[in-house]
Coordinates of C-alpha atoms in Angstrom, one line a residue:
Chain A
M1 CA 107.1 76.2 86.6
L2 CA 104.2 76.1 89.1
D3 CA 102.3 78.5 91.2
A4 CA 100.2 77.9 94.3
F5 CA 97.2 76.9 92.1
S6 CA 99.0 74.6 89.7
R7 CA 100.9 73.0 92.6
S8 CA 97.7 71.8 94.1
V9 CA 96.5 70.6 90.7
V10 CA 99.7 68.6 90.1
S11 CA 99.5 67.0 93.5
A12 CA 95.8 66.2 93.1
D13 CA 96.4 64.7 89.7
A14 CA 99.0 62.3 91.2
K15 CA 96.1 60.9 93.3
T16 CA 93.6 61.1 90.4
A17 CA 91.4 63.2 92.7
P18 CA 89.7 66.5 92.0
V19 CA 90.9 69.6 94.0
G20 CA 88.5 70.2 96.8
G21 CA 88.1 70.7 100.6
T22 CA 91.3 71.5 102.4
D23 CA 93.3 72.3 99.2
L24 CA 90.8 74.9 98.2
A25 CA 90.9 76.4 101.7
G26 CA 94.6 77.0 101.2
L27 CA 94.0 78.6 97.8
R28 CA 91.2 80.8 99.2
S29 CA 93.6 82.2 101.7
Y30 CA 96.1 82.9 98.8
V31 CA 93.2 84.8 97.1
S32 CA 92.0 86.7 100.2
Q33 CA 95.6 87.6 101.1
G34 CA 96.3 88.6 97.4
N35 CA 96.7 92.3 97.9
K36 CA 99.1 91.8 100.8
R37 CA 101.2 89.4 98.6
L38 CA 101.4 92.0 95.8
D39 CA 102.4 94.6 98.4
A40 CA 105.1 92.3 99.6
V41 CA 106.4 91.7 96.1
N42 CA 106.3 95.4 95.5
A43 CA 108.3 96.0 98.8
I44 CA 111.1 93.8 97.4
T45 CA 111.1 95.1 93.8
S46 CA 110.9 98.8 94.8
N47 CA 113.9 98.5 97.1
A48 CA 115.8 95.9 95.1
S49 CA 118.9 97.9 94.4
C50 CA 119.1 99.0 98.0
I51 CA 118.6 95.5 99.4
V52 CA 121.3 94.1 97.1
S53 CA 123.9 96.7 97.5
D54 CA 123.4 96.8 101.3
A55 CA 123.8 93.0 101.5
V56 CA 127.0 92.9 99.4
T57 CA 128.4 95.9 101.4
G58 CA 127.6 94.2 104.7
M59 CA 129.2 90.9 103.5
I60 CA 132.4 92.8 102.6
C61 CA 132.4 94.8 105.8
E62 CA 132.4 91.6 107.8
N63 CA 135.2 90.1 105.7
T64 CA 137.3 92.9 104.2
G65 CA 139.7 90.4 102.7
L66 CA 137.1 90.1 99.8
I67 CA 138.1 93.5 98.4
Q68 CA 141.9 93.2 98.9
A69 CA 144.1 92.0 96.1
G70 CA 143.3 88.3 95.6
G71 CA 139.9 88.6 97.3
N72 CA 136.8 87.4 95.5
C73 CA 135.3 90.9 95.1
Y74 CA 138.6 92.4 93.7
P75 CA 138.8 94.0 91.2
N76 CA 135.6 95.9 90.2
R77 CA 134.7 93.4 87.6
R78 CA 134.2 90.7 90.2
M79 CA 132.5 93.1 92.5
A80 CA 130.0 93.8 89.7
A81 CA 129.5 90.1 89.1
C82 CA 128.7 89.8 92.8
L83 CA 126.1 92.6 92.8
R84 CA 124.6 91.1 89.6
D85 CA 124.2 87.7 91.2
G86 CA 122.6 89.3 94.3
E87 CA 120.1 90.9 92.1
I88 CA 119.4 87.7 90.2
V89 CA 118.8 85.8 93.4
L90 CA 116.5 88.5 94.7
R91 CA 114.6 88.6 91.4
Y92 CA 113.9 84.9 91.5
I93 CA 112.8 85.2 95.1
S94 CA 110.4 87.9 94.1
Y95 CA 109.0 85.6 91.4
A96 CA 108.6 82.8 94.0
L97 CA 106.8 85.1 96.4
L98 CA 104.5 86.3 93.6
A99 CA 103.7 82.7 92.6
G100 CA 103.4 81.4 96.1
D101 CA 105.6 78.5 95.2
A102 CA 109.3 77.8 95.2
S103 CA 109.5 75.9 91.9
V104 CA 110.6 78.8 89.8
L105 CA 113.4 79.6 92.2
D106 CA 114.5 75.9 92.3
D107 CA 114.3 75.3 88.5
R108 CA 115.7 78.5 87.2
C109 CA 118.1 79.8 89.9
L110 CA 119.2 77.2 92.5
N111 CA 119.5 74.1 90.3
G112 CA 123.3 73.8 89.8
L113 CA 124.1 77.1 91.5
K114 CA 126.3 75.6 94.1
E115 CA 128.3 73.6 91.6
T116 CA 128.7 76.7 89.5
Y117 CA 130.0 78.7 92.4
I118 CA 132.4 75.9 93.4
A119 CA 133.7 75.6 89.9
L120 CA 134.2 79.4 89.7
G121 CA 135.9 79.6 93.1
V122 CA 133.2 81.8 94.6
P123 CA 133.2 81.5 98.4
T124 CA 129.7 80.0 99.2
Q125 CA 130.0 81.0 102.8
S126 CA 130.1 84.7 101.8
A127 CA 127.3 84.2 99.2
A128 CA 125.1 82.7 101.9
R129 CA 125.9 85.6 104.2
A130 CA 124.9 88.1 101.6
V131 CA 121.6 86.3 101.1
A132 CA 121.1 86.3 104.9
I133 CA 121.4 90.0 104.9
M134 CA 119.0 90.4 102.0
K135 CA 116.6 88.2 104.0
A136 CA 116.9 90.5 107.0
S137 CA 116.2 93.7 105.0
A138 CA 113.6 92.3 102.7
T139 CA 111.5 90.7 105.5
A140 CA 111.8 94.0 107.5
L141 CA 110.5 95.9 104.5
I142 CA 107.6 93.5 103.9
G143 CA 106.6 93.4 107.6
E144 CA 107.4 97.1 108.1
T145 CA 109.5 96.2 111.1
N146 CA 112.5 98.2 110.0
S147 CA 113.5 101.2 112.1
P148 CA 115.4 104.4 111.5
A149 CA 118.0 103.1 113.9
S150 CA 118.8 100.1 111.8
G151 CA 118.1 101.8 108.4
G152 CA 120.3 104.8 108.9
K153 CA 120.0 107.5 106.3
R154 CA 118.6 105.0 103.7
F155 CA 115.7 104.2 106.1
R156 CA 112.5 103.7 104.2
K157 CA 109.1 102.5 105.3
M158 CA 106.6 101.1 102.8
E159 CA 103.4 103.1 102.9
T160 CA 100.9 100.2 102.9
T161 CA 97.8 99.6 104.9
Q162 CA 98.6 98.3 108.4
G163 CA 97.8 94.6 108.9
D164 CA 99.1 91.2 109.9
C165 CA 101.8 90.2 107.3
S166 CA 103.5 87.6 109.5
A167 CA 102.5 84.7 107.1
L168 CA 104.1 86.5 104.1
V169 CA 107.2 87.5 106.1
A170 CA 107.6 83.8 107.0
E171 CA 107.0 82.7 103.4
A172 CA 109.5 85.2 102.0
G173 CA 112.0 84.2 104.7
A174 CA 111.6 80.6 103.7
Y175 CA 112.6 81.4 100.1
F176 CA 115.7 83.2 101.3
D177 CA 116.5 80.2 103.6
R178 CA 116.1 77.9 100.6
V179 CA 118.8 79.9 98.7
I180 CA 121.1 79.8 101.7
G181 CA 120.5 76.0 102.1
A182 CA 121.2 75.5 98.4
V183 CA 124.6 77.3 98.2
A184 CA 126.0 76.7 101.7
Chain B
M1 CA 101.7 74.6 83.9
K2 CA 100.4 77.7 82.2
S3 CA 98.5 80.1 84.4
V4 CA 98.3 83.9 84.7
V5 CA 101.0 84.0 87.3
T6 CA 103.4 81.7 85.5
T7 CA 102.9 83.6 82.3
V8 CA 103.7 86.8 84.0
V9 CA 106.8 85.4 85.6
T10 CA 108.0 83.8 82.4
A11 CA 107.7 87.1 80.6
A12 CA 109.5 89.0 83.4
D13 CA 112.2 86.4 83.5
A14 CA 112.8 86.5 79.8
A15 CA 113.3 90.3 80.1
G16 CA 115.4 89.8 83.2
R17 CA 113.4 92.3 85.2
F18 CA 111.7 92.3 88.5
P19 CA 107.9 92.0 88.5
S20 CA 106.6 95.4 87.3
Q21 CA 103.4 97.2 88.2
N22 CA 101.8 95.8 85.1
D23 CA 102.7 92.3 86.2
L24 CA 101.2 92.9 89.6
E25 CA 98.0 94.4 88.1
A26 CA 97.6 91.3 85.9
V27 CA 97.9 89.0 88.9
Q28 CA 95.5 91.2 90.8
G29 CA 92.9 90.9 88.0
N30 CA 93.3 87.1 88.2
I31 CA 92.8 87.1 91.9
Q32 CA 89.6 89.2 91.7
R33 CA 88.0 86.6 89.5
A34 CA 89.3 83.7 91.6
A35 CA 86.5 83.5 94.1
A36 CA 84.0 82.4 91.4
R37 CA 86.4 79.9 89.9
L38 CA 87.2 78.3 93.3
E39 CA 83.4 78.1 94.1
A40 CA 82.8 76.3 90.8
A41 CA 85.8 74.0 91.5
E42 CA 84.5 73.2 95.0
K43 CA 80.9 72.4 93.8
L44 CA 82.2 70.4 90.9
A45 CA 84.5 68.4 93.1
A46 CA 81.7 67.7 95.5
G47 CA 79.3 66.5 92.8
L48 CA 81.8 64.9 90.5
D49 CA 80.6 61.3 90.7
A50 CA 76.9 62.1 90.3
L51 CA 77.6 64.5 87.5
T52 CA 79.7 62.0 85.6
K53 CA 77.0 59.4 85.9
E54 CA 74.3 61.8 84.6
A55 CA 76.5 62.8 81.7
G56 CA 77.3 59.2 80.8
D57 CA 73.7 58.1 81.1
A58 CA 72.6 61.0 78.8
C59 CA 75.1 59.9 76.1
F60 CA 74.1 56.2 76.2
N61 CA 70.4 57.3 76.1
K62 CA 70.9 59.3 73.0
Y63 CA 73.2 56.8 71.3
A64 CA 71.7 53.5 72.4
Y65 CA 73.2 51.7 69.5
L66 CA 76.6 52.1 71.2
K67 CA 75.8 49.1 73.4
Q68 CA 75.1 46.8 70.5
P69 CA 77.7 44.2 69.6
G70 CA 80.7 45.6 67.7
E71 CA 80.1 49.2 68.9
A72 CA 82.2 51.2 71.3
G73 CA 80.2 50.2 74.4
D74 CA 79.3 46.5 73.7
S75 CA 80.6 45.3 77.1
Q76 CA 80.4 46.5 80.6
V77 CA 84.1 47.0 80.7
K78 CA 84.0 49.4 77.8
I79 CA 81.0 51.2 79.2
D80 CA 82.8 51.7 82.5
K81 CA 85.7 53.1 80.7
C82 CA 83.5 55.6 79.0
Y83 CA 82.2 56.8 82.4
R84 CA 85.8 56.8 83.7
D85 CA 86.9 59.1 80.8
L86 CA 84.1 61.5 81.5
G87 CA 85.1 61.6 85.1
H88 CA 88.7 62.4 84.0
Y89 CA 87.4 65.2 81.8
M90 CA 85.4 66.6 84.7
R91 CA 88.4 66.4 86.9
L92 CA 90.5 68.2 84.4
I93 CA 87.8 71.0 84.3
N94 CA 88.1 71.1 88.0
Y95 CA 91.8 71.7 87.7
C96 CA 91.3 74.4 85.0
L97 CA 88.9 76.1 87.4
V98 CA 91.6 76.0 90.1
V99 CA 94.4 77.2 87.9
G100 CA 92.3 79.8 86.0
G101 CA 93.4 78.7 82.6
T102 CA 93.0 75.8 80.1
G103 CA 96.5 74.4 80.9
P104 CA 95.4 71.2 82.5
L105 CA 92.8 70.4 79.8
D106 CA 95.3 71.2 77.1
E107 CA 98.2 69.2 78.5
W108 CA 96.5 66.2 80.0
G109 CA 93.2 66.0 78.1
I110 CA 93.3 67.4 74.6
A111 CA 96.9 67.0 73.5
G112 CA 96.9 63.7 71.6
A113 CA 93.3 62.9 72.2
R114 CA 92.3 62.9 68.6
E115 CA 95.1 60.4 67.7
V116 CA 94.2 58.1 70.6
Y117 CA 90.4 58.1 69.8
R118 CA 91.2 57.4 66.1
S119 CA 93.6 54.6 66.8
L120 CA 91.0 53.0 69.2
S121 CA 88.2 53.8 66.7
L122 CA 86.2 55.5 69.3
P123 CA 83.6 58.1 68.4
T124 CA 83.9 61.6 70.0
G125 CA 80.3 62.5 69.3
P126 CA 79.0 60.7 72.4
Y127 CA 81.5 62.6 74.6
V128 CA 80.3 65.8 73.0
E129 CA 76.7 64.8 73.8
A130 CA 77.5 64.0 77.4
L131 CA 79.3 67.3 77.9
T132 CA 76.6 69.3 76.2
Y133 CA 74.0 67.6 78.4
T134 CA 76.1 68.6 81.5
R135 CA 76.4 72.2 80.2
D136 CA 72.7 72.6 79.5
R137 CA 71.6 70.9 82.6
A138 CA 73.7 73.0 85.0
C139 CA 71.8 76.0 86.2
A140 CA 72.2 78.8 88.7
P141 CA 71.6 79.3 91.5
R142 CA 70.6 75.6 92.1
D143 CA 74.1 74.2 91.3
M144 CA 76.3 77.2 91.9
S145 CA 76.3 81.0 91.7
P146 CA 75.8 82.6 88.2
Q147 CA 79.4 83.8 87.9
A148 CA 80.8 80.4 89.0
L149 CA 78.5 78.7 86.5
N150 CA 79.7 81.0 83.8
E151 CA 83.3 79.9 84.5
F152 CA 82.4 76.2 84.6
K153 CA 80.5 76.4 81.3
S154 CA 83.2 78.2 79.5
Y155 CA 85.6 75.3 80.2
L156 CA 82.9 72.8 79.1
D157 CA 82.5 74.7 75.9
Y158 CA 86.2 74.7 75.4
L159 CA 86.4 70.9 75.7
I160 CA 83.3 70.5 73.5
N161 CA 84.9 72.5 70.8
A162 CA 88.1 70.6 71.1
L163 CA 86.3 67.2 70.7
S164 CA 83.9 68.3 68.0

């Protein structure tokens, strides 16, 4: 497993060169944006249950066949497995966001995930859709772009200092896209 | 690669939980100290070649017999390899400063070093002398800020202890 720092070390070692110049500039921005990053991770972890249940609910609303007899979220046992997997995916994304590198997500979550889903008969289209909804709500929470209209009665705004979080929103979005790309 | 963040993530993953407030605080503490580390890494990267040469010269000055026939530095090829190894050690210290832990030195420098040096019948004393010279010669604020120098010297000491 690597983080943003060890990633630059591993790539510098491949060239037998010390880490300097432009590599360090990237790491300095990680450091200077550190508090924002921790707030972003906190935005995901504090709302994890909401993000996951909302995503699975949305996925089923769009495709109600999933909870009818023979559907992949029927009965409760399989619905529970679905919620559990959503939480696991979100957890590894929060690790990747904290580390600033996707290797933990790749190594411990995505490697072999698609093959497992195919073997178990899980519809990967639906799984990808649930992750896409998680992406929408997680990035809205990180960037504080969610609105009472889209949030309904579960609307929540993180009370963090106002600032430009676009880079972190993009980074988090990239990790969600990575999951979607890996299962679809 | 072991670092504060990967340690925190490994522990959280083993427990199957999201990163907790404790985890975030641990990462925050690491970030606060990072500025000094990155400064030291930058200065070290910039002066790596000069520093390696100085360290190597110091060790051959103290142990002049190393260049006599039959010793570890009796040909230019062997002498060059000594300088090269010192450069590798400095580079690994640069990596440690970037990561904020001894992971790179442990994994790529120290693990197995004893066995390698023994099988090649190389003395580690001269390496210690070269690194000690570097440690004692580095000074703040000429080379880097005091806090950065502190970080740099702590990794030099770690390596010296491992080779002693």
